[in-house]
Tab-separated table of C-alpha atoms and ligand atoms in Angstrom:
chain	number	residue	atom	x	y	z
Y	1	MET	CA	36.130	-16.523	-8.085
Y	2	LYS	CA	34.943	-14.602	-11.430
Y	3	LYS	CA	32.541	-17.732	-11.944
Y	4	LEU	CA	31.167	-17.448	-8.421
Y	5	LEU	CA	30.733	-13.634	-8.810
Y	6	THR	CA	28.868	-14.246	-12.226
Y	7	ILE	CA	26.257	-16.652	-10.546
Y	8	ALA	CA	25.894	-14.305	-7.701
Y	9	VAL	CA	24.966	-11.432	-10.009
Y	10	ALA	CA	22.716	-13.757	-12.155
Y	11	SER	CA	20.862	-14.974	-8.974
Y	12	ALA	CA	20.533	-11.548	-7.394
Y	13	MET	CA	18.961	-10.460	-11.105
Y	14	ALA	CA	16.699	-13.572	-11.000
Y	15	VAL	CA	15.462	-12.454	-7.449
Y	16	SER	CA	14.752	-8.857	-8.694
Y	17	LEU	CA	12.927	-10.149	-11.463
Y	18	LEU	CA	10.811	-12.372	-9.420
Y	19	ALA	CA	10.054	-9.506	-7.097
Y	20	GLY	CA	7.748	-8.213	-9.782
Y	21	CYS	CA	7.225	-4.418	-10.951
Y	22	GLY	CA	9.794	-2.741	-8.541
Y	23	SER	CA	11.955	-3.286	-5.715
Y	24	ALA	CA	14.421	-1.335	-3.795
Y	25	SER	CA	17.089	-2.013	-1.123
Y	26	GLY	CA	18.799	-0.154	1.400
Y	27	SER	CA	22.037	-0.969	2.974
Y	28	ALA	CA	22.906	1.068	6.447
Y	29	GLY	CA	24.280	-1.545	8.997
Y	30	SER	CA	25.483	-4.865	9.240
Y	31	GLY	CA	23.939	-8.139	10.435
Y	32	LYS	CA	20.394	-9.322	9.500
Y	33	LYS	CA	18.765	-8.094	6.193
Y	34	TYR	CA	15.049	-7.831	6.752
Y	35	VAL	CA	12.567	-8.593	3.894
Y	36	ILE	CA	9.812	-6.056	3.524
Y	37	ALA	CA	6.824	-6.815	1.412
Y	38	THR	CA	4.823	-3.993	-0.364
Y	39	ASP	CA	2.081	-3.296	-3.081
Y	40	THR	CA	2.893	-2.831	-6.749
Y	41	GLN	CA	0.940	0.397	-7.814
Y	42	PHE	CA	-0.402	2.122	-5.057
Y	43	ALA	CA	0.627	5.766	-5.626
Y	44	PRO	CA	1.748	8.103	-4.076
Y	45	PHE	CA	2.578	5.271	-1.465
Y	46	GLU	CA	4.381	2.925	-3.759
Y	47	PHE	CA	4.701	2.863	-7.620
Y	48	THR	CA	7.041	2.736	-10.560
Y	49	ASP	CA	7.563	6.361	-11.598
Y	50	SER	CA	8.164	7.529	-15.233
Y	51	ASN	CA	11.914	6.723	-15.009
Y	52	GLY	CA	11.206	3.119	-14.192
Y	53	LYS	CA	12.379	3.648	-10.554
Y	54	PHE	CA	10.162	2.220	-7.557
Y	55	VAL	CA	9.475	5.176	-5.358
Y	56	GLY	CA	6.790	6.689	-3.114
Y	57	ILE	CA	5.860	7.808	0.565
Y	58	ASP	CA	6.270	4.170	1.906
Y	59	VAL	CA	9.508	3.417	0.035
Y	60	ASP	CA	11.013	6.544	1.213
Y	61	ILE	CA	9.816	6.346	4.763
Y	62	LEU	CA	10.999	2.902	5.148
Y	63	ASP	CA	14.402	3.921	3.813
Y	64	ALA	CA	14.739	6.869	6.072
Y	65	ILE	CA	14.043	4.814	8.984
Y	66	ALA	CA	16.455	1.975	8.124
Y	67	LYS	CA	19.148	4.630	7.738
Y	68	ASP	CA	18.064	6.248	10.991
Y	69	GLN	CA	17.973	2.867	12.838
Y	70	GLY	CA	21.070	1.250	11.077
Y	71	PHE	CA	18.927	-1.733	9.589
Y	72	ASP	CA	19.402	-3.500	6.083
Y	73	TYR	CA	16.506	-4.376	4.158
Y	74	GLU	CA	14.931	-5.690	0.832
Y	75	LEU	CA	11.740	-4.373	-0.419
Y	76	ASN	CA	9.710	-6.474	-2.676
Y	77	SER	CA	6.770	-5.156	-4.415
Y	78	LEU	CA	4.343	-8.112	-4.526
Y	79	GLY	CA	0.923	-6.729	-4.720
Y	80	PHE	CA	-1.332	-6.107	-1.545
Y	81	ASP	CA	-2.714	-9.295	-0.634
Y	82	ALA	CA	0.298	-11.157	-1.925
Y	83	ALA	CA	2.452	-8.978	0.583
Y	84	LEU	CA	0.245	-9.767	3.630
Y	85	ILE	CA	0.449	-13.431	2.764
Y	86	ALA	CA	4.179	-13.174	2.541
Y	87	VAL	CA	4.345	-11.930	6.053
Y	88	GLN	CA	1.995	-14.430	7.496
Y	89	SER	CA	3.719	-17.321	5.744
Y	90	GLY	CA	7.186	-16.128	6.913
Y	91	GLN	CA	8.634	-15.135	3.586
Y	92	ALA	CA	8.786	-11.640	4.434
Y	93	ASP	CA	9.588	-9.958	7.859
Y	94	GLY	CA	7.379	-6.820	7.522
Y	95	VAL	CA	4.818	-5.113	5.069
Y	96	ILE	CA	4.615	-1.427	4.484
Y	97	ALA	CA	1.672	-0.989	1.768
Y	98	GLY	CA	-0.550	1.665	2.715
Y	99	MET	CA	-1.783	-0.924	5.068
Y	100	SER	CA	-4.766	0.037	7.162
Y	101	ILE	CA	-4.621	-0.696	10.982
Y	102	THR	CA	-7.774	-2.838	11.616
Y	103	ASP	CA	-9.168	-4.822	14.603
Y	104	ALA	CA	-9.445	-7.788	12.537
Y	105	ARG	CA	-5.787	-7.511	11.114
Y	106	LYS	CA	-4.500	-6.994	14.662
Y	107	GLU	CA	-5.376	-10.775	15.206
Y	108	THR	CA	-2.650	-11.719	12.949
Y	109	PHE	CA	-0.369	-8.850	12.684
Y	110	ASP	CA	1.429	-6.352	15.177
Y	111	PHE	CA	1.238	-2.815	13.861
Y	112	SER	CA	3.294	0.109	14.460
Y	113	GLU	CA	1.829	3.504	15.466
Y	114	SER	CA	-0.153	4.927	12.435
Y	115	TYR	CA	2.196	6.901	9.985
Y	116	TYR	CA	-0.471	8.344	7.674
Y	117	ASP	CA	-4.305	8.926	8.177
Y	118	ALA	CA	-6.394	8.056	5.198
Y	119	GLU	CA	-10.188	7.634	4.512
Y	120	ALA	CA	-12.182	5.070	2.386
Y	121	THR	CA	-13.997	6.268	-0.746
Y	122	MET	CA	-15.872	5.333	-3.725
Y	123	ALA	CA	-14.919	6.477	-7.062
Y	124	THR	CA	-16.935	6.356	-10.450
Y	125	ALA	CA	-16.150	7.120	-13.901
Y	126	VAL	CA	-16.251	10.854	-14.958
Y	127	GLY	CA	-19.805	11.748	-15.717
Y	128	SER	CA	-21.394	8.737	-13.846
Y	129	ASP	CA	-24.698	9.597	-12.210
Y	130	ILE	CA	-23.831	7.497	-9.061
Y	131	ASP	CA	-23.440	10.025	-6.351
Y	132	ASP	CA	-23.712	8.052	-3.166
Y	133	PHE	CA	-23.514	4.446	-1.852
Y	134	ASN	CA	-27.502	3.904	-2.155
Y	135	ALA	CA	-27.241	4.630	-5.975
Y	136	LEU	CA	-25.100	1.301	-6.139
Y	137	ALA	CA	-28.471	-0.715	-6.013
Y	138	GLY	CA	-28.361	-3.195	-8.938
Y	139	LYS	CA	-24.914	-2.050	-9.967
Y	140	LYS	CA	-21.372	-3.526	-10.372
Y	141	VAL	CA	-18.647	-2.825	-7.946
Y	142	ALA	CA	-14.895	-3.401	-8.367
Y	143	VAL	CA	-12.686	-3.836	-5.247
Y	144	LYS	CA	-9.217	-4.961	-4.638
Y	145	THR	CA	-8.632	-8.234	-2.964
Y	146	GLY	CA	-7.911	-8.351	0.721
Y	147	THR	CA	-8.298	-4.545	1.265
Y	148	ASN	CA	-10.337	-2.434	3.550
Y	149	GLY	CA	-12.210	-0.834	0.770
Y	150	ALA	CA	-13.253	-4.581	-0.217
Y	151	ASP	CA	-14.551	-5.274	3.197
Y	152	PHE	CA	-16.194	-1.791	3.248
Y	153	ALA	CA	-18.024	-2.664	-0.053
Y	154	LYS	CA	-18.963	-6.180	1.364
Y	155	SER	CA	-20.330	-4.681	4.464
Y	156	MET	CA	-22.794	-2.816	2.346
Y	157	GLN	CA	-23.531	-5.476	-0.363
Y	158	SER	CA	-26.556	-7.253	0.988
Y	159	SER	CA	-28.471	-4.004	2.336
Y	160	ILE	CA	-28.141	-2.104	-0.934
Y	161	GLY	CA	-27.732	-4.951	-3.357
Y	162	PHE	CA	-24.838	-4.735	-5.899
Y	163	GLU	CA	-22.587	-7.251	-7.568
Y	164	ILE	CA	-18.886	-7.315	-6.581
Y	165	THR	CA	-15.679	-8.032	-8.835
Y	166	GLU	CA	-12.448	-8.314	-7.392
Y	167	PHE	CA	-8.989	-7.281	-8.868
Y	168	SER	CA	-5.416	-8.008	-7.532
Y	169	ASP	CA	-4.223	-4.399	-8.040
Y	170	SER	CA	-5.498	-1.000	-8.203
Y	171	PRO	CA	-4.869	0.379	-11.854
Y	172	THR	CA	-6.681	-2.932	-13.368
Y	173	MET	CA	-9.539	-2.010	-10.929
Y	174	TYR	CA	-9.654	1.712	-12.077
Y	175	GLN	CA	-9.359	0.610	-15.624
Y	176	ASP	CA	-12.287	-1.713	-15.354
Y	177	VAL	CA	-14.505	1.200	-14.014
Y	178	ILE	CA	-13.115	3.823	-16.704
Y	179	ALA	CA	-14.118	1.095	-19.327
Y	180	GLY	CA	-17.655	0.849	-18.012
Y	181	ASN	CA	-17.540	-2.868	-17.048
Y	182	THR	CA	-18.275	-1.985	-13.316
Y	183	ASP	CA	-19.926	1.256	-12.141
Y	184	ALA	CA	-17.808	2.046	-9.160
Y	185	CYS	CA	-14.668	0.981	-7.251
Y	186	PHE	CA	-13.670	1.597	-3.609
Y	187	GLU	CA	-10.109	2.860	-2.711
Y	188	ASP	CA	-8.306	4.926	-0.192
Y	189	TYR	CA	-9.016	8.764	-0.704
Y	190	PRO	CA	-5.361	9.871	-0.963
Y	191	VAL	CA	-4.557	7.312	-3.524
Y	192	MET	CA	-7.716	8.091	-5.581
Y	193	ALA	CA	-7.206	11.838	-5.457
Y	194	TYR	CA	-3.525	11.384	-6.585
Y	195	ASN	CA	-4.409	9.173	-9.637
Y	196	ILE	CA	-7.336	11.672	-10.421
Y	197	LYS	CA	-4.870	14.475	-10.340
Y	198	LEU	CA	-2.532	12.585	-12.699
Y	199	GLY	CA	-5.352	12.205	-15.268
Y	200	ALA	CA	-7.269	9.105	-14.317
Y	201	GLN	CA	-10.892	9.545	-15.810
Y	202	LEU	CA	-12.608	8.832	-12.397
Y	203	GLU	CA	-14.401	11.115	-9.944
Y	204	ILE	CA	-15.183	10.866	-6.216
Y	205	PRO	CA	-18.925	11.552	-5.720
Y	206	ASP	CA	-19.656	14.069	-2.601
Y	207	GLY	CA	-21.668	11.341	-0.699
Y	208	ALA	CA	-18.761	8.713	-0.967
Y	209	GLN	CA	-16.713	9.460	1.962
Y	210	GLY	CA	-16.016	6.313	4.200
Y	211	ALA	CA	-14.397	5.824	7.574
Y	212	GLY	CA	-11.031	6.979	8.624
Y	213	THR	CA	-8.472	3.969	7.821
Y	214	PRO	CA	-4.760	4.815	9.564
Y	215	TYR	CA	-1.774	3.167	7.989
Y	216	GLY	CA	0.706	1.394	9.726
Y	217	PHE	CA	3.774	-0.863	9.388
Y	218	ALA	CA	3.193	-4.586	10.401
Y	219	VAL	CA	5.045	-7.745	11.141
Y	220	LYS	CA	3.610	-11.148	11.870
Y	221	LYS	CA	1.835	-11.223	15.457
Y	222	GLY	CA	4.565	-12.266	17.949
Y	223	GLU	CA	7.438	-12.034	15.569
Y	224	ASN	CA	10.170	-9.489	14.549
Y	225	ALA	CA	9.550	-7.446	17.785
Y	226	GLU	CA	12.921	-5.655	17.124
Y	227	LEU	CA	11.954	-4.589	13.611
Y	228	LEU	CA	8.719	-3.238	14.845
Y	229	THR	CA	10.523	-1.291	17.644
Y	230	MET	CA	13.124	-0.032	15.424
Y	231	PHE	CA	10.301	1.263	12.830
Y	232	GLU	CA	8.702	3.034	15.799
Y	233	GLN	CA	11.763	4.542	16.991
Y	234	GLY	CA	13.073	5.631	13.712
Y	235	LEU	CA	9.455	7.193	12.756
Y	236	LYS	CA	9.746	9.257	15.884
Y	237	ASN	CA	13.247	10.414	14.893
Y	238	ILE	CA	12.414	11.179	11.191
Y	239	LYS	CA	9.247	13.083	12.553
Y	240	ALA	CA	11.453	15.097	14.892
Y	241	ASN	CA	14.139	16.011	12.306
Y	242	GLY	CA	11.919	17.078	9.755
Y	243	THR	CA	12.672	14.122	7.258
Y	244	TYR	CA	9.061	12.665	7.381
Y	245	ASP	CA	7.453	16.204	6.451
Y	246	LYS	CA	10.062	16.427	3.446
Y	247	ILE	CA	8.736	13.258	2.223
Y	248	ILE	CA	5.196	13.689	2.242
Y	249	ASP	CA	5.606	17.116	0.688
Y	250	SER	CA	7.707	15.653	-2.020
Y	251	TYR	CA	4.674	13.502	-3.297
Y	252	THR	CA	1.815	15.814	-2.299
Y	253	LYS	CA	2.885	19.266	-3.149
M	1	LIG	N1	-5.513	0.872	2.917
M	1	LIG	C1	-6.131	-0.305	2.403
M	1	LIG	C2	-6.058	-1.488	3.080
M	1	LIG	O1	-5.402	-1.745	4.035
M	1	LIG	C3	-5.528	-0.676	0.972
M	1	LIG	C4	-4.110	-0.942	0.838
M	1	LIG	C5	-3.536	-1.176	-0.536
M	1	LIG	O2	-4.368	-1.388	-1.481
M	1	LIG	N2	-2.444	-1.097	-0.831
M	1	LIG	O3	-6.683	-2.502	3.042
């Protein structure tokens, strides 16, 4: 018995190590444990805080909804592109990762109602003279693989004329711009604003605002309908009882 326990603990540790930068789990009910995939560092939606704890708006919303609806889950921080692939390949049941609801993604995902409104934006290093998209002509642009921001940059690439470099996570992308290897990056406004507030040496030019990009919880199209229904019902409940506002305020005020 003792040996079995040791093995169980060791494999649980191996799983959490494999999960990457952070993971969290919630236990509220009995029965099925849903595997939810998320990004690594996308503050304030998911990130590892200074105490080494994996936190964020998405992390807290998921936990509050799971408690409200009585389901168990394991949250795996895989990276944005990897999280989407995990859901498509059946390795995860759902994704919450500041994921924009787009028509293209609706072909392969079912989305919840939006739980947060963001916009796409461009950011440059502090002091850059790039102040709108047209100023990117002949420049180098950093994007994060598989994101709405990457698609936005690609949609302007041939008309404006710039080079694109892809990164798999936001902090590495920011660092490349700060170091001057690339001239600008594309990121969601609330995420860029949060990182700038924390000291990232980046700025958002006035002419850099892109289209609105509402966030939703997603499952693979045609699968896990019960999970999607619970997410939507739980979201309604946590909005009605004030928990949702408390969570948003705790990261943005
Ligand atoms: N909102 C963007 C998208 O869905 C970026 C999400 C992310 O980087 N976690 O593509």
